[in-house]
Short mmCIF file of N, CA, C and O in Angstrom, two decimals:
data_model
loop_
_atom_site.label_atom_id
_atom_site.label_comp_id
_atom_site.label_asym_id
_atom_site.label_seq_id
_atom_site.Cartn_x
_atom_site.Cartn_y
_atom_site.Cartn_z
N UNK A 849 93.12 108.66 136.89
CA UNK A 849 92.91 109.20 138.23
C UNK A 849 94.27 109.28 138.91
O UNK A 849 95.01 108.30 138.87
N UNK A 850 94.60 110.23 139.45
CA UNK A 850 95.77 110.66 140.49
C UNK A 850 95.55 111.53 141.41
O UNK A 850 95.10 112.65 141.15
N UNK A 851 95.82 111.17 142.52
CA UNK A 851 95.99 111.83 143.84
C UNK A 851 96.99 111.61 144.89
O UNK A 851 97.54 110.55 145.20
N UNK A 852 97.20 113.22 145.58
CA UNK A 852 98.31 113.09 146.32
C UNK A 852 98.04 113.73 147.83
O UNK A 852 97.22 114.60 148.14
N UNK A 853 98.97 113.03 148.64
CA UNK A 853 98.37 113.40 149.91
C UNK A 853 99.70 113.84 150.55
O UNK A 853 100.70 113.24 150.16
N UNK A 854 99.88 114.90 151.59
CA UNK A 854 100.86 115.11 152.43
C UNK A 854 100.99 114.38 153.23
O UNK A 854 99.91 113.78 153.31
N UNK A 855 101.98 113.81 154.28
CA UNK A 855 101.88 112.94 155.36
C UNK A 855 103.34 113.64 156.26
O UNK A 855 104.55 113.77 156.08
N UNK A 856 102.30 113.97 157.29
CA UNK A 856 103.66 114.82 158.17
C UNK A 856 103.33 114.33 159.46
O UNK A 856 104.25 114.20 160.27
N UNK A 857 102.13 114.04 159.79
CA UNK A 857 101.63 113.77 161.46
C UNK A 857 101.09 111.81 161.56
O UNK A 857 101.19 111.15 160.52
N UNK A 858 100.66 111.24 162.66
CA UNK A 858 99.74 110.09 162.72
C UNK A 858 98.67 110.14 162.17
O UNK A 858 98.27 109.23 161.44
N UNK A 859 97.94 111.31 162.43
CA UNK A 859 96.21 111.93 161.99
C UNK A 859 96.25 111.91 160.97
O UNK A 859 95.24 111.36 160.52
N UNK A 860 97.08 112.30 160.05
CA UNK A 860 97.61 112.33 158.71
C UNK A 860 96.80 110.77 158.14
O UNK A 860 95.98 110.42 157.29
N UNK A 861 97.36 110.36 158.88
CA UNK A 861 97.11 109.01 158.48
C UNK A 861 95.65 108.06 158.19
O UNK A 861 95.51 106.94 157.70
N UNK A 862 94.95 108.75 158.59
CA UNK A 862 93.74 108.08 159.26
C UNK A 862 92.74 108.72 158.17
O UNK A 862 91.90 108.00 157.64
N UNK A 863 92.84 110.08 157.84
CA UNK A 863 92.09 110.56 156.38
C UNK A 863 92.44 109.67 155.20
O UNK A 863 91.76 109.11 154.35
N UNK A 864 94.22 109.77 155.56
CA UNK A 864 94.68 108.47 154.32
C UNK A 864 93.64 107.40 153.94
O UNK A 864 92.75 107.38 153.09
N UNK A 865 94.04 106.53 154.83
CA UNK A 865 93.60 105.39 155.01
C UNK A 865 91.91 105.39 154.27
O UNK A 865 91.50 104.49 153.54
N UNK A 866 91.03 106.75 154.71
CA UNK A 866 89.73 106.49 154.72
C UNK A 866 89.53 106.87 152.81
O UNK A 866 88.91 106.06 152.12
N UNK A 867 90.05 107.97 152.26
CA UNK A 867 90.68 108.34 151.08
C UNK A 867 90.75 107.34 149.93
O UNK A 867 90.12 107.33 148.87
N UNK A 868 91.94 106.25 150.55
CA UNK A 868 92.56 105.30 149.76
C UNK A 868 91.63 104.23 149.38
O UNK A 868 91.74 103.63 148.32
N UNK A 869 90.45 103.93 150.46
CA UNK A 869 89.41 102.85 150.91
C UNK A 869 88.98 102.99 149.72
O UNK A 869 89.02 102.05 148.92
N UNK A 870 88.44 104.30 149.35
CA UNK A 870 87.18 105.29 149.01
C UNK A 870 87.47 104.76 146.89
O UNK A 870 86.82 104.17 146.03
N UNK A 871 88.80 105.45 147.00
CA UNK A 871 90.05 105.04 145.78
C UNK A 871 89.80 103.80 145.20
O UNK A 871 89.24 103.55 144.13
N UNK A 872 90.35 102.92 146.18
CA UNK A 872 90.00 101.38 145.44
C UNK A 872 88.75 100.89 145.03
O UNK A 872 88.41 100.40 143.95
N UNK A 873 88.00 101.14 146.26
CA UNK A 873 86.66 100.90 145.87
C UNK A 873 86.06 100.90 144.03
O UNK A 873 85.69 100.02 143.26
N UNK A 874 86.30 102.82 143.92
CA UNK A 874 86.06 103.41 143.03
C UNK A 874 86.80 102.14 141.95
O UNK A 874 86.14 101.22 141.48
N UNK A 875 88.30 102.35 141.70
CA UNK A 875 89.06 101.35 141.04
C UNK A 875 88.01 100.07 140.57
O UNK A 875 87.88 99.89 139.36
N UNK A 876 87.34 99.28 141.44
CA UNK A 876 86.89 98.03 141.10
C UNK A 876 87.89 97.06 142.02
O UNK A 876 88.35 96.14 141.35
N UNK A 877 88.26 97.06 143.21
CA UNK A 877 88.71 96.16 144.46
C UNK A 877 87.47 96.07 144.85
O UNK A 877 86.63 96.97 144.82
N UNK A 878 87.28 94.56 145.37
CA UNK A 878 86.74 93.86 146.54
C UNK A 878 87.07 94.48 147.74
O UNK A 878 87.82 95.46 147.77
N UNK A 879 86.56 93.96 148.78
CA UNK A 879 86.49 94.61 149.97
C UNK A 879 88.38 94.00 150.52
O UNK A 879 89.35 94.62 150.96
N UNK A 880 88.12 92.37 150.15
CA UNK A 880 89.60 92.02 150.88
C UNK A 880 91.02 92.99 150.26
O UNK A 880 91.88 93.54 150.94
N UNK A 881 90.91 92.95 148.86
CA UNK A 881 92.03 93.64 148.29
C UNK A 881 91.79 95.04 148.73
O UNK A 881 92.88 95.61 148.76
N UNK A 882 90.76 95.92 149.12
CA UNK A 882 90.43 97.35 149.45
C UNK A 882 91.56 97.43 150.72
O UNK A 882 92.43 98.29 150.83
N UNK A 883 91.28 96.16 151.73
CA UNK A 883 91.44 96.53 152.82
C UNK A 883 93.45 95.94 152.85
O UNK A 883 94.04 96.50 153.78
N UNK A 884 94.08 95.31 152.28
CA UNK A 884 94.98 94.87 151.81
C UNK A 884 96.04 96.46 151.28
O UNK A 884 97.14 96.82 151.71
N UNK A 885 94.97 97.25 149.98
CA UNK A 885 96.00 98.21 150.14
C UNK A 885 95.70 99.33 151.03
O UNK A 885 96.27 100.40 150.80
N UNK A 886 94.86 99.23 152.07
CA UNK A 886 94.85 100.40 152.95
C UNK A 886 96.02 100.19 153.92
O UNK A 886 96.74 101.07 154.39
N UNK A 887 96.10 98.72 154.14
CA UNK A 887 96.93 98.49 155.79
C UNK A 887 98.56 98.76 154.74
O UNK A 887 99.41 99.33 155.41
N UNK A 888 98.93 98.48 153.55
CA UNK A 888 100.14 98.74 152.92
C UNK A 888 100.34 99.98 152.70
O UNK A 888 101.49 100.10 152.28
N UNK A 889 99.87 100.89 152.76
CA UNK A 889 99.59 102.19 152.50
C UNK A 889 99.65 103.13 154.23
O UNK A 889 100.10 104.27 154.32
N UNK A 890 99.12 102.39 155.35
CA UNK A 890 99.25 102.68 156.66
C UNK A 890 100.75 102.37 156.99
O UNK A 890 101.49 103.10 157.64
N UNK A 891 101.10 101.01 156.35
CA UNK A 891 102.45 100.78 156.93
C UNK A 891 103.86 102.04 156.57
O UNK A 891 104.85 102.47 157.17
N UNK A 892 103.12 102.24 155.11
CA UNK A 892 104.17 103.04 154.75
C UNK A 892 104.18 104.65 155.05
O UNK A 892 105.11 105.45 155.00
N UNK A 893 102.63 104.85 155.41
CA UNK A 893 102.88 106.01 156.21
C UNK A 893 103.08 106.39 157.66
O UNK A 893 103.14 107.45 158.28
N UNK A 894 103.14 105.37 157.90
CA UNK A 894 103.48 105.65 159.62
C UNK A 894 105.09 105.34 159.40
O UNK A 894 105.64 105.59 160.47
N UNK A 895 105.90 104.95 158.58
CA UNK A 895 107.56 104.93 158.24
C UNK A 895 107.60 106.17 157.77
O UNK A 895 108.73 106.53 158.10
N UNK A 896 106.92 107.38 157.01
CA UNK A 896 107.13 108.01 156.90
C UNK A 896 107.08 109.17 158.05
O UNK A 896 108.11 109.84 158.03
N UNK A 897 106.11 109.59 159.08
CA UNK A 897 105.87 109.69 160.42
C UNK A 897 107.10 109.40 161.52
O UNK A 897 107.33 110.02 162.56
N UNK A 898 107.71 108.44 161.04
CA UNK A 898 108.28 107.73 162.18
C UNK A 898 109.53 107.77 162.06
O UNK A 898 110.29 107.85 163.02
N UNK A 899 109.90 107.73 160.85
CA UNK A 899 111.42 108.05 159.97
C UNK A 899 111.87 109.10 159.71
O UNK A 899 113.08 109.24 159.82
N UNK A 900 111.05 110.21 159.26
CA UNK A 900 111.35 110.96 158.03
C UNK A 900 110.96 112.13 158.39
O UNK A 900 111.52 113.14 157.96
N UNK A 901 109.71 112.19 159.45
CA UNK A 901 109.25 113.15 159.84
C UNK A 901 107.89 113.86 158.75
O UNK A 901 106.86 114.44 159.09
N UNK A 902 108.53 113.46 157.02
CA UNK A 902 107.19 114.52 156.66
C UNK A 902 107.80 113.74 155.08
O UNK A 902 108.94 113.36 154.82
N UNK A 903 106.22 113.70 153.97
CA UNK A 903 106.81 112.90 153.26
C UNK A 903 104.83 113.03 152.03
O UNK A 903 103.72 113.38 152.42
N UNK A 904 105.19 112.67 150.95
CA UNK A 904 104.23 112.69 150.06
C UNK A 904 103.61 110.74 149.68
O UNK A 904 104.18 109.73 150.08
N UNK A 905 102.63 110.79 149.03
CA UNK A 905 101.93 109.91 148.90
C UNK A 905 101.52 110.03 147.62
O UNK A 905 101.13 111.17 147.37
N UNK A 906 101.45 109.08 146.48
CA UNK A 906 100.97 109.60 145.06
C UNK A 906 100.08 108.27 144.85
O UNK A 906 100.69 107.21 144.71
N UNK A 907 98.36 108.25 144.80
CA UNK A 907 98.21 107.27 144.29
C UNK A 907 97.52 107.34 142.89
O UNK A 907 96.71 108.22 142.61
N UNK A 908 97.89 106.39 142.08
CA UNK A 908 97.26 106.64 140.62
C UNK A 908 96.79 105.07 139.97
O UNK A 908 97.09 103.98 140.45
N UNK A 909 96.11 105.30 138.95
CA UNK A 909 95.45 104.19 138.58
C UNK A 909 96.18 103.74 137.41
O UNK A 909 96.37 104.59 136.54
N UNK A 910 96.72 102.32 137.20
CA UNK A 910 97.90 102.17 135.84
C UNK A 910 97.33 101.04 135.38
O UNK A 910 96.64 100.28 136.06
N UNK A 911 97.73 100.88 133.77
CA UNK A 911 97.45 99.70 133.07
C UNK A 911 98.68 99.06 132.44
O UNK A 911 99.38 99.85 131.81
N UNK A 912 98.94 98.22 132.46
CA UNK A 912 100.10 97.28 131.68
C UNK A 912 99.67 96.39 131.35
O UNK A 912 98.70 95.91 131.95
N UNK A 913 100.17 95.83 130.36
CA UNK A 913 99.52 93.94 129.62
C UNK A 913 98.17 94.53 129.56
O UNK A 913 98.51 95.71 129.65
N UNK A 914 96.87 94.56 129.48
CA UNK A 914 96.16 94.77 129.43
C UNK A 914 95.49 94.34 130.86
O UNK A 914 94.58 93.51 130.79
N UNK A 915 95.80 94.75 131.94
CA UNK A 915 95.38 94.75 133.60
C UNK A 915 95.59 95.87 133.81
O UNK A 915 96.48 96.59 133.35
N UNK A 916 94.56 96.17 134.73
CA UNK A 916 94.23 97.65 135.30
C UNK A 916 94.68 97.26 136.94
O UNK A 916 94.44 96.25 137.61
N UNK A 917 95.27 98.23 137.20
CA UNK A 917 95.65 98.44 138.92
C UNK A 917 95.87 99.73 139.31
O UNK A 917 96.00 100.63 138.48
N UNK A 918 95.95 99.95 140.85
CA UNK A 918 96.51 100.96 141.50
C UNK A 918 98.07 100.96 142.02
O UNK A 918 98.56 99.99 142.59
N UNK A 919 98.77 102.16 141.74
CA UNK A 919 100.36 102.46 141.46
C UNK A 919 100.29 103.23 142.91
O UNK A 919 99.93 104.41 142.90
N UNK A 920 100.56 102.72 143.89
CA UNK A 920 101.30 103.83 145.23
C UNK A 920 102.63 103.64 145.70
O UNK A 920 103.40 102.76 146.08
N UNK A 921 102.54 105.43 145.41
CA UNK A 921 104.00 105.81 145.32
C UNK A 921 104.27 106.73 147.31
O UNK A 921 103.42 107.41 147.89
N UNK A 922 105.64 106.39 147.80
CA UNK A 922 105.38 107.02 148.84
C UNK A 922 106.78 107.50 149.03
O UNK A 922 107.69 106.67 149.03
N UNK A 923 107.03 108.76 149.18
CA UNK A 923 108.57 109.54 148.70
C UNK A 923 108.51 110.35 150.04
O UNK A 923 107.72 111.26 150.28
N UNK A 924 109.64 109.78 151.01
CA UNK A 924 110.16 110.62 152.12
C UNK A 924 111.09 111.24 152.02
O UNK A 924 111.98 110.90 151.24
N UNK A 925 111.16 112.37 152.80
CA UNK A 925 112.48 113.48 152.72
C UNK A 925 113.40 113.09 153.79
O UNK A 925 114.15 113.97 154.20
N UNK A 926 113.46 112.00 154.28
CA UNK A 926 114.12 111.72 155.44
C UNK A 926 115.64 111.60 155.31
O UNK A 926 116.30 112.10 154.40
N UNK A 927 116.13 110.87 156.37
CA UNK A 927 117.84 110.18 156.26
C UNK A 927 118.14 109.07 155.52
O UNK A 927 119.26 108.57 155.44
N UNK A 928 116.74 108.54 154.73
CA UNK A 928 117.28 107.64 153.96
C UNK A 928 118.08 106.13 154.55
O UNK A 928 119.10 106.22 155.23
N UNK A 929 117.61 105.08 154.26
CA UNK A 929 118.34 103.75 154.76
C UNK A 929 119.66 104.00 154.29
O UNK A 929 119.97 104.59 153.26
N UNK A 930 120.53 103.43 155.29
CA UNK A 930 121.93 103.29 155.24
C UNK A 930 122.63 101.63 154.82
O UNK A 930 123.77 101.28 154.51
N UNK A 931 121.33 100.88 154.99
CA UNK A 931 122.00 99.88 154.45
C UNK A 931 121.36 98.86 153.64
O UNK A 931 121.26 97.70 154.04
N UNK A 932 120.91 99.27 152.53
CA UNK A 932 119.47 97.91 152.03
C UNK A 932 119.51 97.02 151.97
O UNK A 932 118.57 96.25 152.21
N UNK A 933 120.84 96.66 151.56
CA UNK A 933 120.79 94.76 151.70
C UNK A 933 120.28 94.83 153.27
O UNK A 933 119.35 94.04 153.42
N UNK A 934 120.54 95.36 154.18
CA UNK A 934 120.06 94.83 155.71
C UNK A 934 118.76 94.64 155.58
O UNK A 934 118.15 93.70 156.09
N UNK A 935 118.27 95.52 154.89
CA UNK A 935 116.67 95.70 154.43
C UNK A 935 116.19 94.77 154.18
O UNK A 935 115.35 94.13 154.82
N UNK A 936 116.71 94.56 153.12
CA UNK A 936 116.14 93.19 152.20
C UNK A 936 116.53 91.99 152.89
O UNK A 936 115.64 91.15 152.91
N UNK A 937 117.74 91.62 153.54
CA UNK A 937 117.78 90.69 154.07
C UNK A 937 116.84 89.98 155.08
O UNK A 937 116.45 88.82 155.12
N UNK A 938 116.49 91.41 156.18
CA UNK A 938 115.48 90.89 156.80
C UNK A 938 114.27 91.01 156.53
O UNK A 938 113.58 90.45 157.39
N UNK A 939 113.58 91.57 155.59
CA UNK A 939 112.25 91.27 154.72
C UNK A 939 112.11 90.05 153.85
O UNK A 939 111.13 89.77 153.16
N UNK A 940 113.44 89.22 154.00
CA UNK A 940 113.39 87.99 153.73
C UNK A 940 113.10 86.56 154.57
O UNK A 940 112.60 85.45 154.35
N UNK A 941 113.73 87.29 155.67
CA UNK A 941 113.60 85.88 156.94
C UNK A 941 112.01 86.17 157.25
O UNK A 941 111.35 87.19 157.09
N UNK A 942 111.66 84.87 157.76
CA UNK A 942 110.35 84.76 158.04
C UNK A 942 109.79 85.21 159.44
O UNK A 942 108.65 85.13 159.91
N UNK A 943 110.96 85.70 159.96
CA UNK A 943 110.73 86.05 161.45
C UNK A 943 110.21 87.16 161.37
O UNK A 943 110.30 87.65 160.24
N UNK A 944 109.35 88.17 162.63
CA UNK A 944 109.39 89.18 162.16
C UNK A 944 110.55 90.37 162.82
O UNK A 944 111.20 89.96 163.78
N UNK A 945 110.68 91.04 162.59
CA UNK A 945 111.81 92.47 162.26
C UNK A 945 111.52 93.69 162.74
O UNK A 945 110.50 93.76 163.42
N UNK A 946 112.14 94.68 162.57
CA UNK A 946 111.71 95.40 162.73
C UNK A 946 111.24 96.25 161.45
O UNK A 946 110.46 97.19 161.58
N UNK A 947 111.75 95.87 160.24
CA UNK A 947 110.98 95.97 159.27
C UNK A 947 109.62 94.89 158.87
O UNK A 947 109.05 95.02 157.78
N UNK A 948 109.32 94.13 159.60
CA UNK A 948 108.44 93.54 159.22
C UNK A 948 107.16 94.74 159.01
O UNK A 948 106.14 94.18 159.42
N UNK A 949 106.97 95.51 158.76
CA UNK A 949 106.11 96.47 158.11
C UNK A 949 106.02 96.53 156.05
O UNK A 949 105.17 96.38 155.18
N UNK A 950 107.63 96.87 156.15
CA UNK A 950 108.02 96.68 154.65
C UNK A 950 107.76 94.95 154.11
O UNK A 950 107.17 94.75 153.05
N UNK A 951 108.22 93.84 154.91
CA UNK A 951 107.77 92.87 154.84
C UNK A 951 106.38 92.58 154.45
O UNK A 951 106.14 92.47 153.24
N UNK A 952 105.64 92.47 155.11
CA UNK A 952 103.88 93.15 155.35
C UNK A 952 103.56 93.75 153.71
O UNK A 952 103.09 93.04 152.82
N UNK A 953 103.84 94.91 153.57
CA UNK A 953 103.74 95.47 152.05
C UNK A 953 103.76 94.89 151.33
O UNK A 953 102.89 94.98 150.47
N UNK A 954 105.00 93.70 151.23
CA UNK A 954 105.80 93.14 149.92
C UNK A 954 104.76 91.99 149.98
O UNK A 954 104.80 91.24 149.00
N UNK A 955 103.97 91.73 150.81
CA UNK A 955 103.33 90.11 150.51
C UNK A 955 102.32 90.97 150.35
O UNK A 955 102.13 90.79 149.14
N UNK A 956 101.68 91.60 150.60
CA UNK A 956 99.61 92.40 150.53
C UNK A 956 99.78 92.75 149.36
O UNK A 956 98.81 92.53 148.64
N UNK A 957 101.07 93.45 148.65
CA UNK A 957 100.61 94.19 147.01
C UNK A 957 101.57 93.15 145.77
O UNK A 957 102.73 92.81 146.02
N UNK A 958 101.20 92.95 145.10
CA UNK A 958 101.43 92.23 143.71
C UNK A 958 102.77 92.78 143.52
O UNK A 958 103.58 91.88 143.29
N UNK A 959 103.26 93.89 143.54
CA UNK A 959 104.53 94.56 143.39
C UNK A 959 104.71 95.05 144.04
O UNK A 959 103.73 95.40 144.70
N UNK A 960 106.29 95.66 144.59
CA UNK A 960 107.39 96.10 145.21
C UNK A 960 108.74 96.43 144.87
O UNK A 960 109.74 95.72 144.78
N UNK A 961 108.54 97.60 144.72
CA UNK A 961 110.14 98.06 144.84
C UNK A 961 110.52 99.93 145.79
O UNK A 961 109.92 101.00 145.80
N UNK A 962 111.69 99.47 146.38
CA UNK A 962 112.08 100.51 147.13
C UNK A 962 113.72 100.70 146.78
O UNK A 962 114.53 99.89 146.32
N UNK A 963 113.88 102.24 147.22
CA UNK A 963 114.76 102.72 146.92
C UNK A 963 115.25 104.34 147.57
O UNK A 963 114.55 105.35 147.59
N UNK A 964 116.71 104.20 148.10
CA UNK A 964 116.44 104.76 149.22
C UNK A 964 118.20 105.53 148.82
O UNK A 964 118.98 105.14 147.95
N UNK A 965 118.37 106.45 149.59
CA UNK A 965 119.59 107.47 148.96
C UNK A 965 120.01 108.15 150.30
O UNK A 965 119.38 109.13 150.71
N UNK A 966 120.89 107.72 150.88
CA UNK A 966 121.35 108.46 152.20
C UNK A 966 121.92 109.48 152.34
O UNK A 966 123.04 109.78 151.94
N UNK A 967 120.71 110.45 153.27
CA UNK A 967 120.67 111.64 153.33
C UNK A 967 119.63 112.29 152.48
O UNK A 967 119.13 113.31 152.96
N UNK A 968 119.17 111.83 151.17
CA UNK A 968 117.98 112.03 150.29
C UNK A 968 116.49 111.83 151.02
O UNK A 968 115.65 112.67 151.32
N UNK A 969 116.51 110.46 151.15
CA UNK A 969 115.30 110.32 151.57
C UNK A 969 114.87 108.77 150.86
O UNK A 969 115.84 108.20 150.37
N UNK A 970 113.66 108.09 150.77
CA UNK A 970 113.29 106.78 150.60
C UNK A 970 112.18 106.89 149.66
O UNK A 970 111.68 108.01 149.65
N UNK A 971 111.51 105.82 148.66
CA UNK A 971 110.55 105.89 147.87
C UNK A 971 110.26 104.82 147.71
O UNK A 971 111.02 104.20 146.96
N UNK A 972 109.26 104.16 148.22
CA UNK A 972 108.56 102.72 148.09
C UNK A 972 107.43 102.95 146.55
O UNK A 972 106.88 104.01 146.26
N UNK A 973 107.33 101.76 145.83
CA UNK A 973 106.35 101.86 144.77
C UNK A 973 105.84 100.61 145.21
O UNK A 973 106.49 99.91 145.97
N UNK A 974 104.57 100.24 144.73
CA UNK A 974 103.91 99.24 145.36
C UNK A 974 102.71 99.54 144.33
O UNK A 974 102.30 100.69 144.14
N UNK A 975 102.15 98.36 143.65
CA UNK A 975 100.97 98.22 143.04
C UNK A 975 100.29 96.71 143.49
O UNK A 975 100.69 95.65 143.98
N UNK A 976 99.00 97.30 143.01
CA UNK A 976 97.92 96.32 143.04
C UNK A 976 97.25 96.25 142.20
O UNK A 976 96.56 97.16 141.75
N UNK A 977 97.35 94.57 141.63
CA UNK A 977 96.02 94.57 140.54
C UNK A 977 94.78 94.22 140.48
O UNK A 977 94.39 93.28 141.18
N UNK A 978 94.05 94.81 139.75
CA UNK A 978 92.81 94.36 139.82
C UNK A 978 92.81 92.91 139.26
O UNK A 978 93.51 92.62 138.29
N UNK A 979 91.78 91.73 140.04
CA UNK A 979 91.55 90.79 139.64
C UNK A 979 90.56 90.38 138.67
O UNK A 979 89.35 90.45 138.88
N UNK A 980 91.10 89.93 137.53
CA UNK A 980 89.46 89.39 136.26
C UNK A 980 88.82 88.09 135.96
O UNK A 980 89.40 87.03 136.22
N UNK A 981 88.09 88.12 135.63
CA UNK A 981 87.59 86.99 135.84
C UNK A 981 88.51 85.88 135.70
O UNK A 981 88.70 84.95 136.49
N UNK A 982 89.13 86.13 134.40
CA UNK A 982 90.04 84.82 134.31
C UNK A 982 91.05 84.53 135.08
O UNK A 982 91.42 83.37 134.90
N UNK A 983 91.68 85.12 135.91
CA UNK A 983 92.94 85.19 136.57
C UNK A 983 91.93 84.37 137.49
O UNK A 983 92.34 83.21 137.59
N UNK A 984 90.61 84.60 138.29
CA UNK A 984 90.09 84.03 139.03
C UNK A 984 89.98 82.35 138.71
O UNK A 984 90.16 81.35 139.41
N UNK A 985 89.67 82.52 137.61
CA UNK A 985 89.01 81.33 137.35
C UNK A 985 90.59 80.50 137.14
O UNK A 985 90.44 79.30 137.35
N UNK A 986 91.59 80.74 136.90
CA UNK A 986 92.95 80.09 136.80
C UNK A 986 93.37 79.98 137.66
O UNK A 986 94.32 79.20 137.65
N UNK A 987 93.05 80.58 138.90
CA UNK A 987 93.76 80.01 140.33
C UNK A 987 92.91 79.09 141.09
O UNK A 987 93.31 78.60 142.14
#
């Protein structure tokens, strides 16, 4: 399964969101992890909205090791961060930031990585895995 969404406006956002719900569901998420990658998926499109002005969304369903998850990809055409260690630095302190959005992301999804090219534009990847029984039963 793959799907892609434009994201140029706020409203934009709000089909997202209902879309992505719809997505996981389908996937095999619980309601908490459903709602986990909707608000990571809001965060990163309202940075795209807010940053970038106009920007794509790719979500797809991936397997590795033998675990099944959802892969969202979110690629802005914007100005691109100018400084990532600043990034990362403060997605590290526990305070919150003004990235505490990207912060936010990095703790709700199992994975994270971003990457950003000034003057290019920015691309967050972010997955979530589905939980199995045993992983349950081991924590």
């Amino acid at each position: 399964m793959k799907k892609r969404f434009r994201v140029r406006y706020e409203w934009d956002i709000v089909s997202i969101r209902s879309e992505i719900r719809e997505i996981a569901g389908q996937v095999g998420f619980d309601e908490l992890d459903q709602a986990r990658i909707v608000q990571s998926v809001s965060e990163l499109a309202r940075n795209v909205v807010h940053y970038a002005e106009k920007g794509l969304i790719l979500v797809e369903t991936v397997e590795r090791d033998g675990k099944e998850g959802l892969r969202i990809l979110v690629q802005d055409l914007g100005p691109g961060i100018t400084d990532m260690e600043e990034v990362f630095r403060k997605m590290d302190t526990p305070t919150v930031t003004e990235n505490s959005g990207l912060q936010q992301v990095r703790s709700l999804m199992d994975e994270f990585s971003i990457q950003s090219v000034e003057g290019k534009g920015t691309c967050v990847e972010v997955i979530k895995w589905l939980k199995t029984a045993k992983t349950i039963q081991d924590s």
